[in-house]
N, CA, C and O atoms as a MOPAC input file, in Angstrom:
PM7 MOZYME 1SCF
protein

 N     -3.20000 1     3.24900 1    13.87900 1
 C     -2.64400 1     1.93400 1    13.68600 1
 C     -1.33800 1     2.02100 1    12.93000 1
 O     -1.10800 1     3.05700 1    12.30500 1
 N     -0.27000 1     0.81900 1    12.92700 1
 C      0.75300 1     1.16500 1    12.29700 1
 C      0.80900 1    -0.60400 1    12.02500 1
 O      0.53600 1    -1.54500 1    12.77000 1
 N      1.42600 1    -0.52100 1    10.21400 1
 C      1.80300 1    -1.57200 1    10.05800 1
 C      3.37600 1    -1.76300 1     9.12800 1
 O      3.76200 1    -0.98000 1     8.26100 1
 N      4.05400 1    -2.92600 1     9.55800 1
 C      5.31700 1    -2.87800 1     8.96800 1
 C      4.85300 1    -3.76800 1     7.90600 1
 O      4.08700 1    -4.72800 1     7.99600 1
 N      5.44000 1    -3.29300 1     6.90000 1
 C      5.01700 1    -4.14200 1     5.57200 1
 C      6.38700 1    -5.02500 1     5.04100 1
 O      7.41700 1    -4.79500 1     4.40800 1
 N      5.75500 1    -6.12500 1     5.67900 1
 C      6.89600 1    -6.99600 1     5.39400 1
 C      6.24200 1    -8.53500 1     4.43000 1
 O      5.33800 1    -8.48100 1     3.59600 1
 N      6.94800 1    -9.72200 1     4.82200 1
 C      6.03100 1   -10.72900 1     3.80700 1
 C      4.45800 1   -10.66700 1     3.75600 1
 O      3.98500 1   -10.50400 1     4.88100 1
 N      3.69800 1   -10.73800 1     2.94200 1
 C      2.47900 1   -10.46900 1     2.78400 1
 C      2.00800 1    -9.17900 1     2.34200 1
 O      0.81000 1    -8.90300 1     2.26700 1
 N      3.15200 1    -8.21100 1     1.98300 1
 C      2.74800 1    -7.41000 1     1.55600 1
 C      1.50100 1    -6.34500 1     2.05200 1
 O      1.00300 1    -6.45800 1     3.17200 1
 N      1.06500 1    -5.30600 1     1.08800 1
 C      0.15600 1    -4.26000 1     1.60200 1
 C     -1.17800 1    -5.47800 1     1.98600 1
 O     -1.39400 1    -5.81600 1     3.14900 1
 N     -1.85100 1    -5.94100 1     0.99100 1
 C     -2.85300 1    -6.58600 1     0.92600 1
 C     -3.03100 1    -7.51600 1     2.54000 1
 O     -4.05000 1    -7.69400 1     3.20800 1
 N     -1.38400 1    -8.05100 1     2.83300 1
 C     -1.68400 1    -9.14000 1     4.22400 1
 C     -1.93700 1    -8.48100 1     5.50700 1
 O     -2.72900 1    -8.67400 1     6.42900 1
 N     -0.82000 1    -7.47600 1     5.21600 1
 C     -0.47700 1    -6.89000 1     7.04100 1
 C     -1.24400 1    -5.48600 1     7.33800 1
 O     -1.44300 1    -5.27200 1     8.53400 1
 N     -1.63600 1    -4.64000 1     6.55600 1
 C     -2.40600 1    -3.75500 1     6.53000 1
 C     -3.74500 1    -4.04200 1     7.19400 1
 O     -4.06500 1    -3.65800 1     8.31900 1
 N     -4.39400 1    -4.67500 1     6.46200 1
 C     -5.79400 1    -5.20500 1     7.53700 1
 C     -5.79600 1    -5.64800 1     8.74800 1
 O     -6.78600 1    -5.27200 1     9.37600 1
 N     -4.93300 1    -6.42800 1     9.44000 1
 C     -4.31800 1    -6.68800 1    10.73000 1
 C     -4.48300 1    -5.43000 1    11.46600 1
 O     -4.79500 1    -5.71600 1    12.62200 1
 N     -4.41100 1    -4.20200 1    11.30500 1
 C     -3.99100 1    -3.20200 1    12.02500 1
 C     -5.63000 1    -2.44800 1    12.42400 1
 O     -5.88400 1    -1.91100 1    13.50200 1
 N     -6.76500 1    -2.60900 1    11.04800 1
 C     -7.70400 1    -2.53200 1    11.10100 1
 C     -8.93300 1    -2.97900 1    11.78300 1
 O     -9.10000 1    -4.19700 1    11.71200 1
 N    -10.14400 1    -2.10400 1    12.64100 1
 C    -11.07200 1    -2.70800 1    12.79100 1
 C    -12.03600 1    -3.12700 1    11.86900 1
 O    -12.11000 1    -2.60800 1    10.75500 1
 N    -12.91400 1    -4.18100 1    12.30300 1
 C    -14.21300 1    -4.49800 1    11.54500 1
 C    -14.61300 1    -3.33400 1    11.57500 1
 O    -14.10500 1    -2.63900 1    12.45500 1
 N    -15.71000 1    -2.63500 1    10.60700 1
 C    -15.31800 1    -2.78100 1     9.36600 1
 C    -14.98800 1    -1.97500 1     8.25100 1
 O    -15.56800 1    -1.66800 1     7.20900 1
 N    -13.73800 1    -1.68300 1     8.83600 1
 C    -13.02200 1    -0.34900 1     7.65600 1
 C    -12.12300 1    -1.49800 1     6.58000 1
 O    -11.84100 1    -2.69200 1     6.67800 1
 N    -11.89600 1    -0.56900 1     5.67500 1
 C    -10.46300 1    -1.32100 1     4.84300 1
 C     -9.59800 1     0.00200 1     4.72400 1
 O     -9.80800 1     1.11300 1     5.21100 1
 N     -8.57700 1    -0.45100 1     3.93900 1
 C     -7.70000 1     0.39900 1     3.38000 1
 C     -7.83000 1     0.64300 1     2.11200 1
 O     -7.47100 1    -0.27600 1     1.37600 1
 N     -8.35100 1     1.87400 1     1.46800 1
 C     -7.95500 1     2.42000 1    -0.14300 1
 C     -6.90100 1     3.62600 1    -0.23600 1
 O     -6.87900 1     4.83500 1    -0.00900 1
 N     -5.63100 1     2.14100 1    -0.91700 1
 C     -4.59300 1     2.69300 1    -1.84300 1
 C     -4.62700 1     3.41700 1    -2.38800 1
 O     -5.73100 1     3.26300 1    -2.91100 1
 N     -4.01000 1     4.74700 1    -2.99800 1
 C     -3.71900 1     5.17400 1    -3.91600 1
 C     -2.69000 1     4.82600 1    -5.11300 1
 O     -2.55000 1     5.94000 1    -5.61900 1
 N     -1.97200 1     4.03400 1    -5.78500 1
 C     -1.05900 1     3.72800 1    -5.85100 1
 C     -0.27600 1     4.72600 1    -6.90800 1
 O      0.74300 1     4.36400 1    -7.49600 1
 N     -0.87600 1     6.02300 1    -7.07400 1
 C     -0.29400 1     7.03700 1    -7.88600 1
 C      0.41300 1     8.09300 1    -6.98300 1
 O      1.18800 1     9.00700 1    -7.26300 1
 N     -0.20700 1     7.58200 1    -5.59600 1
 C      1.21700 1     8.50100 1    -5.01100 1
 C      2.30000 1     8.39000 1    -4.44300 1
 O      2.79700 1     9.02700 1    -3.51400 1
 N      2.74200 1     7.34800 1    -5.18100 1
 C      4.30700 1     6.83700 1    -4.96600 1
 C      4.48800 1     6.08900 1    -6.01200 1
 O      3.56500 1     5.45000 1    -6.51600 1
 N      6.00000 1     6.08000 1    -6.57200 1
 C      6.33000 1     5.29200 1    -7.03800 1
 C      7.41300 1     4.17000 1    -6.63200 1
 O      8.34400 1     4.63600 1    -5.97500 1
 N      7.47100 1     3.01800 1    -6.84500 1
 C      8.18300 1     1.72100 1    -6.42200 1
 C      9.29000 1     2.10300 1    -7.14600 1
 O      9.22300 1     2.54100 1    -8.29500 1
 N     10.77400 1     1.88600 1    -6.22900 1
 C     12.05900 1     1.66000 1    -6.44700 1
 C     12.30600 1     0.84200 1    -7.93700 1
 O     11.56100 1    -0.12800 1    -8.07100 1
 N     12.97300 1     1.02500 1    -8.73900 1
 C     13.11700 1     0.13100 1    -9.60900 1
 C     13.54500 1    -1.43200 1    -9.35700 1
 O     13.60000 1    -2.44000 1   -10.06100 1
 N     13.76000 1    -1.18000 1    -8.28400 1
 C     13.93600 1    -2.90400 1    -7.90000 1
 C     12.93600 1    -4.08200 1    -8.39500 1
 O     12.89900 1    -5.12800 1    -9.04300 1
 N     11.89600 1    -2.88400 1    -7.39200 1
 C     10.59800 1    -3.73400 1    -7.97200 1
 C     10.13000 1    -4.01000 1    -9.34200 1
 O      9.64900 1    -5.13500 1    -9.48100 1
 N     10.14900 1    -3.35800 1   -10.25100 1
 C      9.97800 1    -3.36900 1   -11.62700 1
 C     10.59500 1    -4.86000 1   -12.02500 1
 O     10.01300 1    -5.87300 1   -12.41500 1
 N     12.41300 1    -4.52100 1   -11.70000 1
 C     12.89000 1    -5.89400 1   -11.86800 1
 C     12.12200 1    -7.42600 1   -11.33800 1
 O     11.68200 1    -8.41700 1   -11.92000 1
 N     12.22700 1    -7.05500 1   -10.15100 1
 C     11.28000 1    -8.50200 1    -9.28100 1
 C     10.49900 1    -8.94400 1   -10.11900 1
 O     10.57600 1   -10.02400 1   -10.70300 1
 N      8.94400 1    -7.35200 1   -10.32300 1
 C      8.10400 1    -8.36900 1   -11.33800 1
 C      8.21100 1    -8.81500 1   -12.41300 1
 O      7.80400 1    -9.89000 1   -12.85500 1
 N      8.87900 1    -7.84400 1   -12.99200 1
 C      9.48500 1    -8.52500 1   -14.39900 1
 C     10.00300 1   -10.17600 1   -14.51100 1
 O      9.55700 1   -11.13200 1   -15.14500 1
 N     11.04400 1   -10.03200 1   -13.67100 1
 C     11.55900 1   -12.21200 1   -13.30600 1
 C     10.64600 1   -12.37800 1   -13.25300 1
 O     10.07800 1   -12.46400 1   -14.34200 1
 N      9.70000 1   -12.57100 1   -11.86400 1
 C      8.86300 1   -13.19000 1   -11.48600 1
 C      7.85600 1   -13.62100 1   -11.85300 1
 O      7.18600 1   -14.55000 1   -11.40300 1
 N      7.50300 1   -12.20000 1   -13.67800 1
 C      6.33300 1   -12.65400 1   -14.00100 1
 C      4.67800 1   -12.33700 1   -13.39700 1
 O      3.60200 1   -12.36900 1   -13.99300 1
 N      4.95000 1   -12.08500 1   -12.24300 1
 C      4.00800 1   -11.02900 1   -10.98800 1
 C      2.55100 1   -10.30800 1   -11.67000 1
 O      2.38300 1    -9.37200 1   -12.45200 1
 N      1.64000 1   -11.21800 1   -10.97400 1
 C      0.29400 1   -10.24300 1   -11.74400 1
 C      0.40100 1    -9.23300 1   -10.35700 1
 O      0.97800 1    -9.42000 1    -9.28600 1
 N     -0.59500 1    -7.82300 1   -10.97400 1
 C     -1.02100 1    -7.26500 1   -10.24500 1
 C     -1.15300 1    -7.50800 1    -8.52500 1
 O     -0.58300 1    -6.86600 1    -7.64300 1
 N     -2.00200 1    -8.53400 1    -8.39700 1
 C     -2.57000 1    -8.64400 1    -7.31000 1
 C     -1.40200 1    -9.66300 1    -6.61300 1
 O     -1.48000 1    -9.80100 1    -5.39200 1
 N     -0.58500 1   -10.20800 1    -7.15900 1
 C      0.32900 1   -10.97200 1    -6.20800 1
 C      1.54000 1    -9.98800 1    -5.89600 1
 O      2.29100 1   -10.24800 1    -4.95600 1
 N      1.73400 1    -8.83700 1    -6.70000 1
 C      2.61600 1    -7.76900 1    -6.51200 1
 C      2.83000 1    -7.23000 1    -5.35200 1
 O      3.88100 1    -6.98700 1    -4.76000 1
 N      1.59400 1    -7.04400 1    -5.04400 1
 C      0.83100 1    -6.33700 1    -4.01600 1
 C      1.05500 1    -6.95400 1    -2.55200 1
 O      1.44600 1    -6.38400 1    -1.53400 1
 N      0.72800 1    -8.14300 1    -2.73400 1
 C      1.04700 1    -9.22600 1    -1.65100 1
 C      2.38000 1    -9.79600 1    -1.36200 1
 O      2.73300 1    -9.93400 1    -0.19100 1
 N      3.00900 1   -10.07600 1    -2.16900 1
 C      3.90000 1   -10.66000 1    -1.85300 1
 C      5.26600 1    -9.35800 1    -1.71700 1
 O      6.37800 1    -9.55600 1    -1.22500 1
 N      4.85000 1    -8.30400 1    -2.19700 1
 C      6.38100 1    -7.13700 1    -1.82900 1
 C      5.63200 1    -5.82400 1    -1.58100 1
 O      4.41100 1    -5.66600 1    -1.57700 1
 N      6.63400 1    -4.87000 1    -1.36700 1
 C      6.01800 1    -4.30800 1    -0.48200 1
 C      5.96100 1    -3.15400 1    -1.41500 1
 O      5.35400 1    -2.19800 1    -0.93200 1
 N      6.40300 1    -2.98000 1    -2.56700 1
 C      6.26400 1    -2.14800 1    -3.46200 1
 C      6.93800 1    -0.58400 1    -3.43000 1
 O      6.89400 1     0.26200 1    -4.32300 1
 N      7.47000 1    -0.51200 1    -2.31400 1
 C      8.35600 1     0.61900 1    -1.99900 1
 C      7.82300 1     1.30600 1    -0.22300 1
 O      8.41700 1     2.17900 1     0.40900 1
 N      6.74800 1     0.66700 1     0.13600 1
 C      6.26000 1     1.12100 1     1.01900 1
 C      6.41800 1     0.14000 1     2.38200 1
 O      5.75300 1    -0.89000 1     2.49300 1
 N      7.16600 1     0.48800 1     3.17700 1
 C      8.15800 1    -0.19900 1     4.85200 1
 C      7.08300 1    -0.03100 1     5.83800 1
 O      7.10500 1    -0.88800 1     6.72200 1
 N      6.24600 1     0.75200 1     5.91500 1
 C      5.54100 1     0.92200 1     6.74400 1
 C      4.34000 1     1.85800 1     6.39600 1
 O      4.51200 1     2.83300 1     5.66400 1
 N      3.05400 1     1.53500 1     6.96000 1
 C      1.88300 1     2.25100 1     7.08300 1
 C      1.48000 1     2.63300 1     8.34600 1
 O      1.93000 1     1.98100 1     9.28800 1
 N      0.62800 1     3.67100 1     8.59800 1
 C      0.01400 1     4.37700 1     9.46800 1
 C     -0.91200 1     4.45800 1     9.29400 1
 O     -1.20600 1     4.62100 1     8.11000 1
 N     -2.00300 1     4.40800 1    10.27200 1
 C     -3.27900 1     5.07800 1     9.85600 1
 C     -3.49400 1     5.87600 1    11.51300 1
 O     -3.38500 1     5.60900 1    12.71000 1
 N     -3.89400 1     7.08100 1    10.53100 1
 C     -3.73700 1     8.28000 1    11.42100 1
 C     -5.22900 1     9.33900 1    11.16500 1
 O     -5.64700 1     9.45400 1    10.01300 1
 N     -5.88500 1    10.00100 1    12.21600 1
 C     -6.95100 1    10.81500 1    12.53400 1
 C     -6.19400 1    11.77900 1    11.12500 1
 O     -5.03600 1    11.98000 1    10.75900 1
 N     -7.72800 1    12.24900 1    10.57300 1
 C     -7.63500 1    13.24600 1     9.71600 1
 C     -6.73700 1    14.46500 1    10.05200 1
 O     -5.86400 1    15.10000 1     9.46000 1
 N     -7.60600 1    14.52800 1    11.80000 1
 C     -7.06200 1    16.01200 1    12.41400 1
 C     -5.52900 1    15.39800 1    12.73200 1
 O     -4.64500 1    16.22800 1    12.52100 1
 N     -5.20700 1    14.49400 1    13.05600 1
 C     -3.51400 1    14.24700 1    12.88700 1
 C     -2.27000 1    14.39600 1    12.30000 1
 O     -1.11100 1    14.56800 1    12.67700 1
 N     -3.20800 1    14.20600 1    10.67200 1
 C     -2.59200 1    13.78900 1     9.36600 1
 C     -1.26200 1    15.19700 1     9.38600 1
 O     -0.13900 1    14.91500 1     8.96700 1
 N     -1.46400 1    16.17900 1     9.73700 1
 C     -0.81900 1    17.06300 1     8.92600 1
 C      0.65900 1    17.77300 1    10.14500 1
 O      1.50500 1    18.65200 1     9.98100 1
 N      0.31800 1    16.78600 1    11.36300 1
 C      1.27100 1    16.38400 1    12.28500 1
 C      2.24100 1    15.67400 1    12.56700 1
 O      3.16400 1    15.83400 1    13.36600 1
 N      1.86700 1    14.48200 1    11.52700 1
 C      2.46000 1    13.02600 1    11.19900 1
 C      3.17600 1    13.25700 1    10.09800 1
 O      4.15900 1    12.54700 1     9.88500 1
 N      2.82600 1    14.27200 1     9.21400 1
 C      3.72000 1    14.70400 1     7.92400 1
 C      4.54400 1    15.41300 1     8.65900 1
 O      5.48900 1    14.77900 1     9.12900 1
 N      4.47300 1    16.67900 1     8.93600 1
 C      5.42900 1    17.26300 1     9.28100 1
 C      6.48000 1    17.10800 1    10.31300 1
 O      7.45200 1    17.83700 1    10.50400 1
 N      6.07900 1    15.90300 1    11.02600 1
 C      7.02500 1    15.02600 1    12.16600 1
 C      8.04100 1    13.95300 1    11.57100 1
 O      9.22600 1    13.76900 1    11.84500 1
 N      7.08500 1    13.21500 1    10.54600 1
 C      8.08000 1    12.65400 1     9.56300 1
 C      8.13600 1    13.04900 1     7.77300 1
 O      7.21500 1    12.94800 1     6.96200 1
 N      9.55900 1    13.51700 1     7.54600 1
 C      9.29100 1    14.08300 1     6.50500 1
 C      9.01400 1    13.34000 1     5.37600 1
 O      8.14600 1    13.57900 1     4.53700 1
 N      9.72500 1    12.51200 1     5.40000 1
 C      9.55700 1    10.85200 1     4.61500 1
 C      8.51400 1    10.35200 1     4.24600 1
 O      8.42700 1     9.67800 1     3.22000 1
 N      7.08600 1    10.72800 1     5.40700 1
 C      6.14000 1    10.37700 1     5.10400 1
 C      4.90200 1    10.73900 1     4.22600 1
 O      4.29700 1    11.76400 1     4.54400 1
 N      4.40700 1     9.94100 1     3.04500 1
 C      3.20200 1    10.83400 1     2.33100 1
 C      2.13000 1    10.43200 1     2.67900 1
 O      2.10300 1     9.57700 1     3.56400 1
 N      1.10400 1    10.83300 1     2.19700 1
 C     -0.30700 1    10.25200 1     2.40700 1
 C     -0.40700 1     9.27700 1     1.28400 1
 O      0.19600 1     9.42400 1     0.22100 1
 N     -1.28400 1     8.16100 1     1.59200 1
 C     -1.28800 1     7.12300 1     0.33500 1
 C     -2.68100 1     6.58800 1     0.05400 1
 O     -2.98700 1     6.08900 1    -1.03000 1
 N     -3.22100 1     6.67100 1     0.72600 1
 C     -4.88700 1     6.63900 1     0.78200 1
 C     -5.48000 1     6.78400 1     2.38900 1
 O     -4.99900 1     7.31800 1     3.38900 1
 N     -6.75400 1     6.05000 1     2.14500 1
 C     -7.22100 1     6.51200 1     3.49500 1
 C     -8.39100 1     5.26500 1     3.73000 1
 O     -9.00100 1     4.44400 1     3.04500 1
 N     -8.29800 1     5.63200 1     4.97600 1
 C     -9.74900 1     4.39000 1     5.51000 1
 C    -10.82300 1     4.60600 1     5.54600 1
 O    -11.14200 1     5.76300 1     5.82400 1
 N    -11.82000 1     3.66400 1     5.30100 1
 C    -13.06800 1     3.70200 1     4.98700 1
 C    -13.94700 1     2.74100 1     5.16400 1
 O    -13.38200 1     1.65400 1     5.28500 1
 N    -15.07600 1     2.68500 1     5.23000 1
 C    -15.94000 1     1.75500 1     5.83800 1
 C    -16.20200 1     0.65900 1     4.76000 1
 O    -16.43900 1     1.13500 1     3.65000 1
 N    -16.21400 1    -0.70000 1     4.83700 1
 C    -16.55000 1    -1.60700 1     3.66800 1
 C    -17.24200 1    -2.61400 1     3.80000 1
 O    -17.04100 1    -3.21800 1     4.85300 1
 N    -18.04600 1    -3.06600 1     3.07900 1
 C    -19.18700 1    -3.96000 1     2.98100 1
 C    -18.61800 1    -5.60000 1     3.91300 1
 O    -17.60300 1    -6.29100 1     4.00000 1
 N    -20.02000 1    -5.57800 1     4.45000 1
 C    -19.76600 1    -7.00800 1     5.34200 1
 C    -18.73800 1    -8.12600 1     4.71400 1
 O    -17.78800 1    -8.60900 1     5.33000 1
 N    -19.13000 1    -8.45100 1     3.32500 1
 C    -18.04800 1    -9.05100 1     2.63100 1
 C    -17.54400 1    -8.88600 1     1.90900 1
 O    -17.31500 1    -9.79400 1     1.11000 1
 N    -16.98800 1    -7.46100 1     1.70900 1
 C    -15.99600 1    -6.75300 1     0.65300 1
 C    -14.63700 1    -6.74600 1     1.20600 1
 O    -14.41000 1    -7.03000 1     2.38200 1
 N    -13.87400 1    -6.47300 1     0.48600 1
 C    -12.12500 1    -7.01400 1     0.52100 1
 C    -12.25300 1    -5.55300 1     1.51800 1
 O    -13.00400 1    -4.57700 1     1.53500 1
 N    -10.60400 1    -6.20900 1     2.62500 1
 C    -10.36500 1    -5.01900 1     3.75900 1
 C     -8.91200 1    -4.38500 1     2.60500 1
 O     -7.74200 1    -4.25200 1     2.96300 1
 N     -9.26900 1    -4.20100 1     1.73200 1
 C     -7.90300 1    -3.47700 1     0.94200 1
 C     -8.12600 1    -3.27900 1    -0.44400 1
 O     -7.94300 1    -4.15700 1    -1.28700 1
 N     -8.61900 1    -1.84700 1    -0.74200 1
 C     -9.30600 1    -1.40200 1    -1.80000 1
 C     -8.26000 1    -0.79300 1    -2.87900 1
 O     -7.33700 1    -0.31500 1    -2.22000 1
 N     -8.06100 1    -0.64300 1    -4.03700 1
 C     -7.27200 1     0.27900 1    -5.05000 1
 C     -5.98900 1    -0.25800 1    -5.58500 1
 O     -5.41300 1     0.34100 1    -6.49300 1
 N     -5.40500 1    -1.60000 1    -4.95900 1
 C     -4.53800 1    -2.18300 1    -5.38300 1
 C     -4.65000 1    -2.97500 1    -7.15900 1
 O     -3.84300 1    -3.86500 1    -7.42800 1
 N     -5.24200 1    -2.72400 1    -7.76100 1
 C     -5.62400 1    -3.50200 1    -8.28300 1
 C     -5.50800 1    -2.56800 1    -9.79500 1
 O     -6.13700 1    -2.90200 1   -10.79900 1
 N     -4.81800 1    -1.65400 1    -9.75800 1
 C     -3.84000 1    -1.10600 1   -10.95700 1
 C     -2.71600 1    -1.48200 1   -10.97900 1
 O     -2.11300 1    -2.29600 1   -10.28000 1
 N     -2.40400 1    -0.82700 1   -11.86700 1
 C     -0.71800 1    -1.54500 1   -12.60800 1
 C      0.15000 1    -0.35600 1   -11.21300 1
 O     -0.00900 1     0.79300 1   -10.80100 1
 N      0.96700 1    -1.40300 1   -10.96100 1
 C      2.18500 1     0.02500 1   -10.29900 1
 C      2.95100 1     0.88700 1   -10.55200 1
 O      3.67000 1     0.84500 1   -11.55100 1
 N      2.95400 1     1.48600 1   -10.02100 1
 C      4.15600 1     2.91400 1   -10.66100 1
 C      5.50100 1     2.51300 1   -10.28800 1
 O      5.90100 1     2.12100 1    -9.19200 1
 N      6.11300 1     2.66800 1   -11.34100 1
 C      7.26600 1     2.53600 1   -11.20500 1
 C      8.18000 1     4.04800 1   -10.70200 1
 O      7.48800 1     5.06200 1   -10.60400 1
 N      9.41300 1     4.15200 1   -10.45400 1
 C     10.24700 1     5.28500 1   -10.28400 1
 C     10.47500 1     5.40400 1   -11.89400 1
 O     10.52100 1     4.44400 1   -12.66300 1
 N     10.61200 1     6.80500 1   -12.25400 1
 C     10.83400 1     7.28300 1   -13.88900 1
 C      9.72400 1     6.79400 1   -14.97200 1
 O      9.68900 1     6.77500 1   -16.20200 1
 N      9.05100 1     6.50100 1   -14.18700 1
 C      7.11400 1     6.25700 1   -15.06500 1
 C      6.46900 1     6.99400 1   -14.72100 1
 O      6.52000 1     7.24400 1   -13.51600 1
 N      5.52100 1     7.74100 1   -15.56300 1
 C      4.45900 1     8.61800 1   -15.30400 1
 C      2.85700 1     8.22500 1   -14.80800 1
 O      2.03200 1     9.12000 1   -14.61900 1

């Protein structure tokens, strides 16, 4: 599946791409967001979870790609990292798991 992460952020357009009933778990320690973003939330004031949704946090696009793929899709695009992975989730559990730490910024540990 491939999703462009545009308004709605990881949390909106990510599940779109998904079947019933996997979600997506984020990592959000393996990347860090442009300092732009820092700024945004800072104005904005931005909890966590609207961060998430409403920008895209440094990330233009997602993939979800076969395990046995994964290391095809890296080396085809170099740009690209791994950021979490899919997984099966409860009849009524959220389709978008791990968002729900603070973000990394660029020049934060």
């Amino acid at each position: 599946g491939i999703a462009h992460i545009t308004g709605g952020g990881l949390t909106d357009n990510v599940p779109r791409m998904l079947p019933d009933p996997l979600a997506a778990r984020f990592d959000p320690a393996t990347w860090s967001a442009p300092p732009i973003f820092q700024w945004l939330v800072e104005q904005g004031q931005m909890e966590i979870g609207e961060q998430y949704r409403a920008l895209n946090m440094g990330i233009g696009m997602v993939l979800a790609v076969s395990v046995e793929n994964l290391a095809a899709v890296l080396a085809a695009i170099p740009e690209a990292r791994e950021i979490g992975d899919v997984v099966e989730r409860d009849a009524d559990g959220p389709s978008v798991l791990g968002l729900d730490t603070s973000p990394r910024f660029a020049g934060q540990a």
